[in-house]
Short mmCIF file of C-alpha atoms in Angstrom, two decimals:
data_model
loop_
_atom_site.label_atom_id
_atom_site.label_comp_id
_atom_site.label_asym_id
_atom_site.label_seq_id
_atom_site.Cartn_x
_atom_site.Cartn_y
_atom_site.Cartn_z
CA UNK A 999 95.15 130.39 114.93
CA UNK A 1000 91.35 130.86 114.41
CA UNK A 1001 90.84 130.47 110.43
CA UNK A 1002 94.17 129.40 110.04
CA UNK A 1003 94.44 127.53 106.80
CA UNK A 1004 97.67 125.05 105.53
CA UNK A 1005 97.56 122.27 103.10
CA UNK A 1006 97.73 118.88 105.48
CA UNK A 1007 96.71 119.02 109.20
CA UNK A 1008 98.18 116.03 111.25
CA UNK A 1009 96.31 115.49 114.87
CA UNK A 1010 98.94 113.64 116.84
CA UNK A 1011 102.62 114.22 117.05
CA UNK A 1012 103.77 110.93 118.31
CA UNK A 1013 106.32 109.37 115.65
CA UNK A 1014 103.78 108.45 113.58
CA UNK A 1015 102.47 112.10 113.00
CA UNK A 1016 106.38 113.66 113.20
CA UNK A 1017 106.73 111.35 109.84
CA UNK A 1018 103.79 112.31 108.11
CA UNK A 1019 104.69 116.29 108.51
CA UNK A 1020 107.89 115.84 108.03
CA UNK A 1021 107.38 113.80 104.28
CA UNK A 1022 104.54 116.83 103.63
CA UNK A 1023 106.60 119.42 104.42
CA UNK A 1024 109.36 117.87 102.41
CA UNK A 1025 107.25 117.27 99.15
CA UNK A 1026 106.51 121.32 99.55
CA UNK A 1027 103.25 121.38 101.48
CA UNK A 1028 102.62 122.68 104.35
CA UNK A 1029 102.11 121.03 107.35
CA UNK A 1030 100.27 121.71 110.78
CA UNK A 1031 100.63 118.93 113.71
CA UNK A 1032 97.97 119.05 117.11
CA UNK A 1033 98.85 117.65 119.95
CA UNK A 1034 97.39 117.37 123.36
CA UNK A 1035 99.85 115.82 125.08
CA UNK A 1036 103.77 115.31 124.37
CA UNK A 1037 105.35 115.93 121.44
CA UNK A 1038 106.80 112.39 120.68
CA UNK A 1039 104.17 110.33 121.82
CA UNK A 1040 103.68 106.97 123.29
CA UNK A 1041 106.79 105.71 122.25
CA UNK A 1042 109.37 108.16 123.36
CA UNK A 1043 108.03 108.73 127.41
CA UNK A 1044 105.96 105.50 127.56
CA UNK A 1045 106.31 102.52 125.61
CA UNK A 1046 109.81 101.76 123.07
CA UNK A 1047 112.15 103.89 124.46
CA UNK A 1048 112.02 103.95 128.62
CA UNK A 1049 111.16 100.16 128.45
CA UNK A 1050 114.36 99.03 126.74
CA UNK A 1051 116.30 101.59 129.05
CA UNK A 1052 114.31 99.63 131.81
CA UNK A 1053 115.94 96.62 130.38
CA UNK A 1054 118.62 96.47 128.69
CA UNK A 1055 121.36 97.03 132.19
CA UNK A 1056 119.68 93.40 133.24
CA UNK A 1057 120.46 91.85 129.91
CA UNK A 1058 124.13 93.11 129.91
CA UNK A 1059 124.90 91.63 133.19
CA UNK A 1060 123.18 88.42 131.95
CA UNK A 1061 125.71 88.58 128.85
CA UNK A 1062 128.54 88.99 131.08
CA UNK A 1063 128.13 86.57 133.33
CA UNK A 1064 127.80 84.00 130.69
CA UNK A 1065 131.53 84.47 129.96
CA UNK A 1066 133.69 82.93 132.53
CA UNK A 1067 136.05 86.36 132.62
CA UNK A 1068 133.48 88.74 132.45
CA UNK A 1069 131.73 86.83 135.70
CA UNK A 1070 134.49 87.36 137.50
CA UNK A 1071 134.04 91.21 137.37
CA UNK A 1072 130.21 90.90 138.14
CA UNK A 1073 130.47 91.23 142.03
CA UNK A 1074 127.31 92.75 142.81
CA UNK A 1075 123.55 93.43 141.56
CA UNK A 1076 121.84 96.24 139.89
CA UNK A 1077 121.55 99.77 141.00
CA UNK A 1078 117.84 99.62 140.54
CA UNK A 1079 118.10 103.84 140.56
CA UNK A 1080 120.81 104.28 137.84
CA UNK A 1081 118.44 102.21 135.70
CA UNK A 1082 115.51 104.74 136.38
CA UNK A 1083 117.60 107.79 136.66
CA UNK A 1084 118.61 106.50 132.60
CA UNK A 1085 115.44 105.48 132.54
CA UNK A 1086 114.44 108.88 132.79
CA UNK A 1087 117.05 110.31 130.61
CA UNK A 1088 115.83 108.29 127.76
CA UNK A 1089 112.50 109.60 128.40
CA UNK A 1090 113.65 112.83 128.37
CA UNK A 1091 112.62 113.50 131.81
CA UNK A 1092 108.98 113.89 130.18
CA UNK A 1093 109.87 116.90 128.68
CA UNK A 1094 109.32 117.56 124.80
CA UNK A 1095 111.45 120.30 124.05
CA UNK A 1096 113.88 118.74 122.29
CA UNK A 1097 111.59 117.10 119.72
CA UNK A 1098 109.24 120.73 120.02
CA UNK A 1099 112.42 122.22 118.82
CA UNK A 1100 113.07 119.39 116.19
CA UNK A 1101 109.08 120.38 114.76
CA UNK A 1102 110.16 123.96 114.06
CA UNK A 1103 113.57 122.77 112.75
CA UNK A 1104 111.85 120.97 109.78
CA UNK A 1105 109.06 123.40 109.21
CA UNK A 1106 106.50 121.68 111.26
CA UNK A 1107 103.46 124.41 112.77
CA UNK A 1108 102.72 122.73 116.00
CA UNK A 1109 98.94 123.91 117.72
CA UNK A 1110 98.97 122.00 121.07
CA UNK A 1111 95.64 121.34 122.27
CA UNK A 1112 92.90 118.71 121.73
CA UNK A 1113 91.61 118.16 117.66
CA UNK A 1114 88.11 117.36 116.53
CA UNK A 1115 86.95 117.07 113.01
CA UNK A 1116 84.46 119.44 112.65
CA UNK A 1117 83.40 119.81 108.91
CA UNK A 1118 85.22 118.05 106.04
CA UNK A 1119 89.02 119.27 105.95
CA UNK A 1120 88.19 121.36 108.84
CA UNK A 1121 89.70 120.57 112.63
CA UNK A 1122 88.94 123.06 115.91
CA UNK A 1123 91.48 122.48 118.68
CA UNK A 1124 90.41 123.16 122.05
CA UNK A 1125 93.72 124.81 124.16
CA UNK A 1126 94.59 124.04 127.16
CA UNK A 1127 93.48 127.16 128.17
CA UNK A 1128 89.85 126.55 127.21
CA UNK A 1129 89.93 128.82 123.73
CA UNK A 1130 88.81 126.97 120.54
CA UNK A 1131 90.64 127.59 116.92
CA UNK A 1132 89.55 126.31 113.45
CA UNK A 1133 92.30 124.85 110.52
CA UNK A 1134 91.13 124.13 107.37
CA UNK A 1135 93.40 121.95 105.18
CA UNK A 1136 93.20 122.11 101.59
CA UNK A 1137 94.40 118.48 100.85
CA UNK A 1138 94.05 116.62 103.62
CA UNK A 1139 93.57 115.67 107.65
CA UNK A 1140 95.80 112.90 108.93
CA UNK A 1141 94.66 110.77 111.85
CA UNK A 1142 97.24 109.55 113.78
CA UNK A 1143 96.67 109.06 117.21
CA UNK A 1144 97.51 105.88 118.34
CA UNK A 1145 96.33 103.73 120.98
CA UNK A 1146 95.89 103.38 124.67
CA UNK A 1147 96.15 100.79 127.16
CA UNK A 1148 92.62 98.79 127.34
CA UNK A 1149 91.17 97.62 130.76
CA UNK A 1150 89.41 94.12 130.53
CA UNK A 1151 86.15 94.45 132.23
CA UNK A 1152 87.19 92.47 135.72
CA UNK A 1153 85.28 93.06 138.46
CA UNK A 1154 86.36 95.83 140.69
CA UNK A 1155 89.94 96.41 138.24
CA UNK A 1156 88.80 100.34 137.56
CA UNK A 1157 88.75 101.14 141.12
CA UNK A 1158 91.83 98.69 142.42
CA UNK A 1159 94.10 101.69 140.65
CA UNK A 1160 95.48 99.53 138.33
CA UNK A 1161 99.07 100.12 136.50
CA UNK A 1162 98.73 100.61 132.77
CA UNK A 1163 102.03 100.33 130.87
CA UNK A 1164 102.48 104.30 131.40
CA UNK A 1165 102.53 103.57 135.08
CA UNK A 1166 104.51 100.61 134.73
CA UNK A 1167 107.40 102.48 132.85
CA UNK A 1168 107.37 105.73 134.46
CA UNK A 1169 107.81 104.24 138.02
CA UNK A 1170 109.69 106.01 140.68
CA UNK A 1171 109.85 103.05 143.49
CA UNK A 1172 110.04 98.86 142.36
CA UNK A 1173 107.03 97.35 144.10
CA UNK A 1174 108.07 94.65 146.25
CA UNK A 1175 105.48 92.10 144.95
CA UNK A 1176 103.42 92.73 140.73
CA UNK A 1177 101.22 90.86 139.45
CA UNK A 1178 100.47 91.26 135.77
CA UNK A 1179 97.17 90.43 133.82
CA UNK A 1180 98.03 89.66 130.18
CA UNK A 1181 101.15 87.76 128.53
CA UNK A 1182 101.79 89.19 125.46
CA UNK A 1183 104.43 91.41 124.83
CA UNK A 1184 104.27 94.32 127.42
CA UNK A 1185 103.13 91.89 130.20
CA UNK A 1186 106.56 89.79 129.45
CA UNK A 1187 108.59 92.46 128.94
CA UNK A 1188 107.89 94.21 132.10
CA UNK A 1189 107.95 90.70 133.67
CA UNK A 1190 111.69 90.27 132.84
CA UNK A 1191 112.09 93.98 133.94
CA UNK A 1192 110.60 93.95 136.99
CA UNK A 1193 112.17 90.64 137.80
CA UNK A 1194 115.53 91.56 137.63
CA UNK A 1195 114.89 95.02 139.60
CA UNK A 1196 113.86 92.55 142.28
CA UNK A 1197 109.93 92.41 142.53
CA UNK A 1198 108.35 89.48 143.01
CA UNK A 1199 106.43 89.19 139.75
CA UNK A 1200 103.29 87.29 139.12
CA UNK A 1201 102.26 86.89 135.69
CA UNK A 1202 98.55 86.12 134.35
CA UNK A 1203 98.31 84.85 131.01
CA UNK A 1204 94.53 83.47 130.36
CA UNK A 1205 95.43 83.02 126.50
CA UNK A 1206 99.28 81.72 127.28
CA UNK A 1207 102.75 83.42 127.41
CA UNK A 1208 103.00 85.19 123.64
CA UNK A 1209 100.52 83.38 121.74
CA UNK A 1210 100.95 85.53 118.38
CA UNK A 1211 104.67 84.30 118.24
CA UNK A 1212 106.07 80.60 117.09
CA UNK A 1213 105.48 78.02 120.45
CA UNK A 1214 109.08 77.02 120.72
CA UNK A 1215 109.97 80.56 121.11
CA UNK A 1216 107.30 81.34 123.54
CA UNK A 1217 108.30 78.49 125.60
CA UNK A 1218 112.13 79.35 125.91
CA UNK A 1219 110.74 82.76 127.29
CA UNK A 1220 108.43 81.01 129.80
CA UNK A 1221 111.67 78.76 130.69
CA UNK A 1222 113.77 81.51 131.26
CA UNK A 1223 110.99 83.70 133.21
CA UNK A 1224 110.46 80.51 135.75
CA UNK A 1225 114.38 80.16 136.34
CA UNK A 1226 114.38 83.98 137.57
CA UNK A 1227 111.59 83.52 140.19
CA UNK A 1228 108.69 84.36 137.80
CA UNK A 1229 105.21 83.09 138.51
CA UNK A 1230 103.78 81.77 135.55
CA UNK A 1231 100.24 80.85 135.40
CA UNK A 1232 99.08 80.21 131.93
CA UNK A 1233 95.72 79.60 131.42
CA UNK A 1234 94.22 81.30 135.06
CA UNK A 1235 91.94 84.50 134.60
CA UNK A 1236 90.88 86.69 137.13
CA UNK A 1237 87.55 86.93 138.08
CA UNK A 1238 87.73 89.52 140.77
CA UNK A 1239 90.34 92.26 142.01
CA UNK A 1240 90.47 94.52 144.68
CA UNK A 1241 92.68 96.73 146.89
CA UNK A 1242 92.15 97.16 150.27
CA UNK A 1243 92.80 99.72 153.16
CA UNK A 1244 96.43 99.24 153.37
CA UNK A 1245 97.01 99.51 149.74
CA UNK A 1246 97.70 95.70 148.94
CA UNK A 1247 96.17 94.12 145.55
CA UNK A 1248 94.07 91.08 146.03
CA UNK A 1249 93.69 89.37 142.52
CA UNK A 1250 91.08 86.17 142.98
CA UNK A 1251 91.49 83.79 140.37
CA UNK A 1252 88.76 81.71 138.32
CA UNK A 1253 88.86 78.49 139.74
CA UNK A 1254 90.25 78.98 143.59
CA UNK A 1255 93.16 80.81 144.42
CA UNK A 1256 94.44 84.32 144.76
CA UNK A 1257 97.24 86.45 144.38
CA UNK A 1258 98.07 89.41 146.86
CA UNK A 1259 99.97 92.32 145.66
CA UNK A 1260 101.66 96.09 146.24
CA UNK A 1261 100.90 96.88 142.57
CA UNK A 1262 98.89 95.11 139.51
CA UNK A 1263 99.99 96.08 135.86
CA UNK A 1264 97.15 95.66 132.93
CA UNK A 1265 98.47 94.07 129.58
CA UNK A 1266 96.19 93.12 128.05
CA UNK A 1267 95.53 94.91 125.02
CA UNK A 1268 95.07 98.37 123.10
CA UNK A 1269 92.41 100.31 121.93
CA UNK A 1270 92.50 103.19 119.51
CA UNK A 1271 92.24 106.82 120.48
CA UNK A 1272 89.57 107.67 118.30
CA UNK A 1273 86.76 109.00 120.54
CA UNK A 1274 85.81 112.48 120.36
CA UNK A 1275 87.67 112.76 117.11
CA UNK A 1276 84.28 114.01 115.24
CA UNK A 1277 84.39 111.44 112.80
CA UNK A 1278 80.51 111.17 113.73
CA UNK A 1279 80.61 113.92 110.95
CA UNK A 1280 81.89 112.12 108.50
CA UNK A 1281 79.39 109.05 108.22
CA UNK A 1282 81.67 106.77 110.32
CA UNK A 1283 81.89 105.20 113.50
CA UNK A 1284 81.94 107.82 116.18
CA UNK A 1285 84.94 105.74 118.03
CA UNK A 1286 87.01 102.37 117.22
CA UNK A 1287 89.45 101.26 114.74
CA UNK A 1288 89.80 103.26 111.22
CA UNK A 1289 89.56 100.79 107.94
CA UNK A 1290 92.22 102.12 105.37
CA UNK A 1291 93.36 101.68 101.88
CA UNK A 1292 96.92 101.06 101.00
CA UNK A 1293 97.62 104.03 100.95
CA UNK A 1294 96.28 104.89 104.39
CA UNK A 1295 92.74 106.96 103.55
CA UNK A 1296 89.86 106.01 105.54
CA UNK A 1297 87.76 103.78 103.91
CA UNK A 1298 83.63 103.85 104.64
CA UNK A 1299 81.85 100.46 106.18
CA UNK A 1300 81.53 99.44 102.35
CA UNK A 1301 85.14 99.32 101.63
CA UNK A 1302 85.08 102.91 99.65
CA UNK A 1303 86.78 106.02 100.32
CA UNK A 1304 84.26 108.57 101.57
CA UNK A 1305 84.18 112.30 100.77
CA UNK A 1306 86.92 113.22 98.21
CA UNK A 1307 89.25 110.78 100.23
CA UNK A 1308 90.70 114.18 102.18
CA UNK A 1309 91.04 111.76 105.50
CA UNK A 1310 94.14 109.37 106.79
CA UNK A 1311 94.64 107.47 109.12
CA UNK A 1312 98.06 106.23 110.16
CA UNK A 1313 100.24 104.00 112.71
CA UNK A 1314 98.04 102.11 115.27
CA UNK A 1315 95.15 104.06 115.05
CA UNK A 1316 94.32 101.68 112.04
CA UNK A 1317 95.29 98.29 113.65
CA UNK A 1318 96.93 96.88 110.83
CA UNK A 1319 100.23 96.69 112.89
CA UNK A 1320 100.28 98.10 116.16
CA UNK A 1321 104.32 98.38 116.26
CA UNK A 1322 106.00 102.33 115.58
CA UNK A 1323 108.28 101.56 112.83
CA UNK A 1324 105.43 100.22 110.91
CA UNK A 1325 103.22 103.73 112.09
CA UNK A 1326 106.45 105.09 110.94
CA UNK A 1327 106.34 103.01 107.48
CA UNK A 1328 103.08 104.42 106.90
CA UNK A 1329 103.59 107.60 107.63
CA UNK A 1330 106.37 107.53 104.72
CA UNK A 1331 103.34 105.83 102.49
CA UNK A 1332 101.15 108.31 103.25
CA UNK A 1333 102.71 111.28 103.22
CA UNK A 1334 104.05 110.90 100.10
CA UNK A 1335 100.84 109.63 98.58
CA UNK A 1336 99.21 113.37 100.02
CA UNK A 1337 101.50 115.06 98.46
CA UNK A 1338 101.07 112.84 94.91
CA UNK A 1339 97.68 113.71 94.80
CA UNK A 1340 98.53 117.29 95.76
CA UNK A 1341 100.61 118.17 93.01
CA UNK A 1342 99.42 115.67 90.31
CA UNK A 1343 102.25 113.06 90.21
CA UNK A 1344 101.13 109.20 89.73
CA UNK A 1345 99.88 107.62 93.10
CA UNK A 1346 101.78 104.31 93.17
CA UNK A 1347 99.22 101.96 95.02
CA UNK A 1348 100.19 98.72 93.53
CA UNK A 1349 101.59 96.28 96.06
CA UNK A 1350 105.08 97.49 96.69
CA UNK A 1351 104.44 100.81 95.72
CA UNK A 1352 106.41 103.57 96.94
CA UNK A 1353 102.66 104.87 98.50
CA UNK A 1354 101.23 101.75 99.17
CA UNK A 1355 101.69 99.83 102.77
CA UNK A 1356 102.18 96.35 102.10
CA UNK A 1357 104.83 95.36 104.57
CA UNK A 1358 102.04 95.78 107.01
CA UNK A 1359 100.36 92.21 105.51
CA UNK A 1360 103.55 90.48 104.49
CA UNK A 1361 107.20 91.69 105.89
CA UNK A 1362 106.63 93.06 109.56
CA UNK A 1363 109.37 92.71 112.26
CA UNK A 1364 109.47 92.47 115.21
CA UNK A 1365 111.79 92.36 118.59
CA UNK A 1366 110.42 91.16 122.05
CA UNK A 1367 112.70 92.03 124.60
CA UNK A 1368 112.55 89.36 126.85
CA UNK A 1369 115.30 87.49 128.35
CA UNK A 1370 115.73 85.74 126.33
CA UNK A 1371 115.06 88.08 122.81
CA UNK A 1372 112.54 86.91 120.15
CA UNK A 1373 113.09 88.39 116.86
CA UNK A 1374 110.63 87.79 114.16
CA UNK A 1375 109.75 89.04 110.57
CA UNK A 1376 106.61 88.08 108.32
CA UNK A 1377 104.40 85.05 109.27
CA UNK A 1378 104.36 82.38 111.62
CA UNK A 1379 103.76 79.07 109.96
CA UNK A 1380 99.89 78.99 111.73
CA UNK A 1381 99.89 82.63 110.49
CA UNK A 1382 100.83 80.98 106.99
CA UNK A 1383 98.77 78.12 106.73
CA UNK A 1384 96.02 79.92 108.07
CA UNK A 1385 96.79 82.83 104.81
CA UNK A 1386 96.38 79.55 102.35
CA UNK A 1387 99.79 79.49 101.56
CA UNK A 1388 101.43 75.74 100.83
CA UNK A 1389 104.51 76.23 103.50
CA UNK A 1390 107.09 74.24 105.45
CA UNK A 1391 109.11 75.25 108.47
CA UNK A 1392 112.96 74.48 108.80
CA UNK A 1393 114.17 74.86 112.54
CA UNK A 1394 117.36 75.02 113.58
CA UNK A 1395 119.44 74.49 117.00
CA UNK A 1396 121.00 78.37 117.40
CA UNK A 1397 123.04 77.61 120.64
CA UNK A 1398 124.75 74.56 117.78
CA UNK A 1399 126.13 77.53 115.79
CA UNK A 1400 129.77 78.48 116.05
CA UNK A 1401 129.36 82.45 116.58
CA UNK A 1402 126.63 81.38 119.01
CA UNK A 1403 128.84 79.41 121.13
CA UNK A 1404 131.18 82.13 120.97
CA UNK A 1405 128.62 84.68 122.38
CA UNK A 1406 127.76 83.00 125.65
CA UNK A 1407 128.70 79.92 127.43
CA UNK A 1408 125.76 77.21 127.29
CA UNK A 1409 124.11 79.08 124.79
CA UNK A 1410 120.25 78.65 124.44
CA UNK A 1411 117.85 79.36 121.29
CA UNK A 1412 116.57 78.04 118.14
CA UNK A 1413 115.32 79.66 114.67
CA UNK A 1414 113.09 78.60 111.95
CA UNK A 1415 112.29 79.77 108.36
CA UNK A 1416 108.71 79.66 106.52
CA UNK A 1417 109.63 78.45 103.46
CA UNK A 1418 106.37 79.23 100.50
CA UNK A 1419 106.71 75.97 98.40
CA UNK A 1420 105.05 77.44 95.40
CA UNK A 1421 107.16 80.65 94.87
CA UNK A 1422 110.36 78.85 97.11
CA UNK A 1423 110.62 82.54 99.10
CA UNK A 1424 110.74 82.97 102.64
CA UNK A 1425 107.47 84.27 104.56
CA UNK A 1426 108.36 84.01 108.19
CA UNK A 1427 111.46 83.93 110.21
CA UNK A 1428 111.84 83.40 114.11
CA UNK A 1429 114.72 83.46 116.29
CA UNK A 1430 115.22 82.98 120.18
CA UNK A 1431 118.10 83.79 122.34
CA UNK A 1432 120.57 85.60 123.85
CA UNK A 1433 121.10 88.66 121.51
CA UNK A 1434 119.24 87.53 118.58
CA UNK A 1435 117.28 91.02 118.21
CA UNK A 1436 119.91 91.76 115.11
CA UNK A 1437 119.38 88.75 113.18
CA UNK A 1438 115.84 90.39 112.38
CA UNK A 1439 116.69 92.79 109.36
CA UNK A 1440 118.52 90.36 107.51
CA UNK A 1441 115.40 88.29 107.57
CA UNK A 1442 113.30 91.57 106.75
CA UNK A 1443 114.91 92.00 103.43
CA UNK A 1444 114.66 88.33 102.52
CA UNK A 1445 111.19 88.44 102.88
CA UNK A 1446 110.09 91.93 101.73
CA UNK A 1447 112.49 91.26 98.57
CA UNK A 1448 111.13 88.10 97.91
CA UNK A 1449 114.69 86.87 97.66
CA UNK A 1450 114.45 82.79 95.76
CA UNK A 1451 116.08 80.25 97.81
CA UNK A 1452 118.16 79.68 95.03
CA UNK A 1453 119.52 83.19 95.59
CA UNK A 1454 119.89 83.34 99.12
CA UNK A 1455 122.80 80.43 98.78
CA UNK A 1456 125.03 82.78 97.63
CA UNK A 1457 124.54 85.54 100.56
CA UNK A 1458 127.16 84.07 102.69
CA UNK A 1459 127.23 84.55 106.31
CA UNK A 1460 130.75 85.85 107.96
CA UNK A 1461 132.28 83.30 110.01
CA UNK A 1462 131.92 82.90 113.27
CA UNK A 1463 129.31 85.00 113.53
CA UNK A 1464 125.19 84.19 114.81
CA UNK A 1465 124.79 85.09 111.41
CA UNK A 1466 125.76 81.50 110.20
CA UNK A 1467 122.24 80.17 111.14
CA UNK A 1468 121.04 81.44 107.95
CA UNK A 1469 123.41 78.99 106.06
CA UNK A 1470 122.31 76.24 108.79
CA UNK A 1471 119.07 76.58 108.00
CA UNK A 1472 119.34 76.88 104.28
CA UNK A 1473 121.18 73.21 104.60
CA UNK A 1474 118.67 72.23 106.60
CA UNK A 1475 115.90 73.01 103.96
CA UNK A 1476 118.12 71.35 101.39
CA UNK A 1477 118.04 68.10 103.09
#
């Protein structure tokens, strides 16, 4: 590959990277992806898939035995190894042939080995094997190399071999006792997982149990976390962790108190992969987050684009929203926006563009898959008030709605709209309960289409479906 020269290089070929080739190659460029790793990234052995496989076998016994019939065929617990052995299927045992495969299917030149910027449009990749190769591009280098799991700087953490979320999903044997630092949303998730595969799970949440999300909803997941034998402790931090001879996790607490344990699991954050990246070359930070435009080039510390604007950076690499169908969202943007520039065509980087990103500030959903689900899209009303908009909130009892009560005996949950009193659009939606994780798209295009009030009466809601909350809370507002 030494001198090899194609018109975009992408370094990463997690789902974020996969998009941007794939949108290059499609618009007539070529493309080469570097990888060091898998081919499919975070989300398909670590993170979106395996932890929803991890899941989801938990949540369908919960749904069944809220109906008084389907309890009656529940006569036993979970096979905690058919959940890893799909576990592992999902993750496709680790291996990446299938989506290596899918990369030469759609055109894609895939170098494996580790990228570094080393001139402007210019990346060497170091094999595995030791030997270094040089691509130039003649339009552009794509960043998009996501982010790992950050360790908070505890006291003896590093050397108590700490789980990360890698080790956390990829697990071969359920711990009998985990504690986990950090209660966003991999330290819930993987509380509700490990829960119901029968560890004893502590969870650690110094800044509360899903603080980013709206408090009612965060509190039904707390409930429901407590009722399955989880140990909350909101507000504790640890000062000081260790492992001793035997192997067992000693967690001392801020305060007084301790928690012993076979395993401890670090949520607590990401950071971005960007060290050793060579972007030292380029006039920018030689590690941390990349500042883009909305179309996804790297933007300088003064807010310009350096350099021709050859370099990208997509997904969470750029920490505008660290979720893979927004990397993947991007990717779209900014693969398409290469290739405008490319061949001449009109670079639409208005808001709502077809190369601009702006979902990423206004319409981004999201699912927590916690027992109970939170499903989300656009702003919270703190997220609201705090972006100067003149809101209200509407909540609504979910379990009160017909297709609700039809779902699950003693149905739980409750949803709320963020209505913008000035344009009378929706901003923000939340929902939490049983099986709410479909409700989200509905809200998506409400808010991303800026869809009046006034319209939204006519989009009526089949009956009985969960569906109905929408006209609930539409009455609601009205009154």
């Amino acid at each position: 590959m030494t001198g090899t020269v194609t018109d975009v290089i992408v370094i990463g070929a997690g789902p974020v990277g996969e998009n941007v080739a794939d949108r290059i190659v499609a618009g007539g460029l070529s493309a080469v992806i570097v990888e060091s790793e898998l081919v499919g990234g975070e989300c398909s052995y670590w993170a979106c898939m395996p932890t929803k496989a991890l899941l989801r076998d938990a949540a369908a016994i919960r749904a069944a035995r809220q109906l008084p019939g389907a309890a009656a065929a529940v006569t036993g617990g979970l096979d905690v190894d058919a959940v890893l052995a799909r576990r592992d299927r999902f993750a496709s045992n680790w291996n990446d042939d299938g989506q290596v495969a899918w990369l030469h299917q759609a055109g894609i030149t895939l170098v494996r080995g580790h990228g570094r910027i080393s001139a402007p449009r210019t990346v060497e990749v170091t094999g595995r094997d030791g030997t270094v190769s040089a691509i130039t591009a003649r339009h552009a280098v794509v960043v998009a190399t996501g982010t790992s799991a950050a360790l908070p700087p505890i006291p003896g953490l590093a050397d108590a071999a700490p789980w990360t979320s890698r080790e956390a999903v990829s697990v071969k044997k359920i711990p009998e006792r985990l504690a986990i630092i950090g209660g966003g949303v991999v330290g819930t998730e993987m509380a509700t997982a490990f829960s119901a595969l029968g560890a004893a799970v502590t969870l650690i949440a110094r800044d509360g149990v899903l603080p980013r999300v709206e408090p009612y909803a965060a509190e039904h997941v707390v409930a429901s976390l407590e009722s399955s034998g989880v140990r909350v402790l909101i507000g504790a931090s640890p000062s000081d962790v260790t492992r001793d001879a035997r192997g067992t996790v000693h967690v001392t607490l801020a305060g007084g108190g301790s928690i012993d344990a076979d395993e401890v699991l670090v949520a607590t954050g990401r950071r971005p992969n960007t060290g050793d990246l060579g972007l030292e070359h380029l006039g920018l930070a030689a590690s941390g987050w990349l500042s883009v435009d909305e179309t996804l080039r790297v933007v300088g510390p003064d807010g310009t684009v350096p350099d021709g604007g050859w370099l990208y950076a997509a997904g969470d690499v750029n920490g505008r929203a660290l979720l893979t169908h927004q990397g993947k969202y991007q990717a779209r943007a900014a693969g398409e926006a290469i290739v405008a520039r490319a061949t001449g065509a009109p670079v639409e980087d208005f808001p709502w563009g077809r190369h601009a990103a702006t979902a990423d500030l206004r319409a981004v959903p999201q699912v927590i898959f916690t027992d109970p689900e939170i499903a989300s899209a656009g702003l919270t009303l703190a997220g609201a008030v705090d972006a100067g908009l003149r809101v209200r909130s509407v909540e609504y009892d979910l379990g009160s709605v017909a297709g609700a009560s039809l779902h699950a005996d003693g149905y739980t949950g409750r949803a709320s709209m963020v209505i913008n009193e000035d344009t009378n659009t929706i901003v923000g939606f939340t929902a939490v309960g049983p099986d709410v994780t479909e409700l989200v798209h509905a809200a998506t295009i409400a808010i991303a289409g800026e869809v009046p009030i006034d319209r939204l009466w006519h989009a009526v809601p089949a009956y009985p479906t969960i569906s109905e909350l929408w006209l609930r809370l539409l009455e609601t507002a009205a009154r």
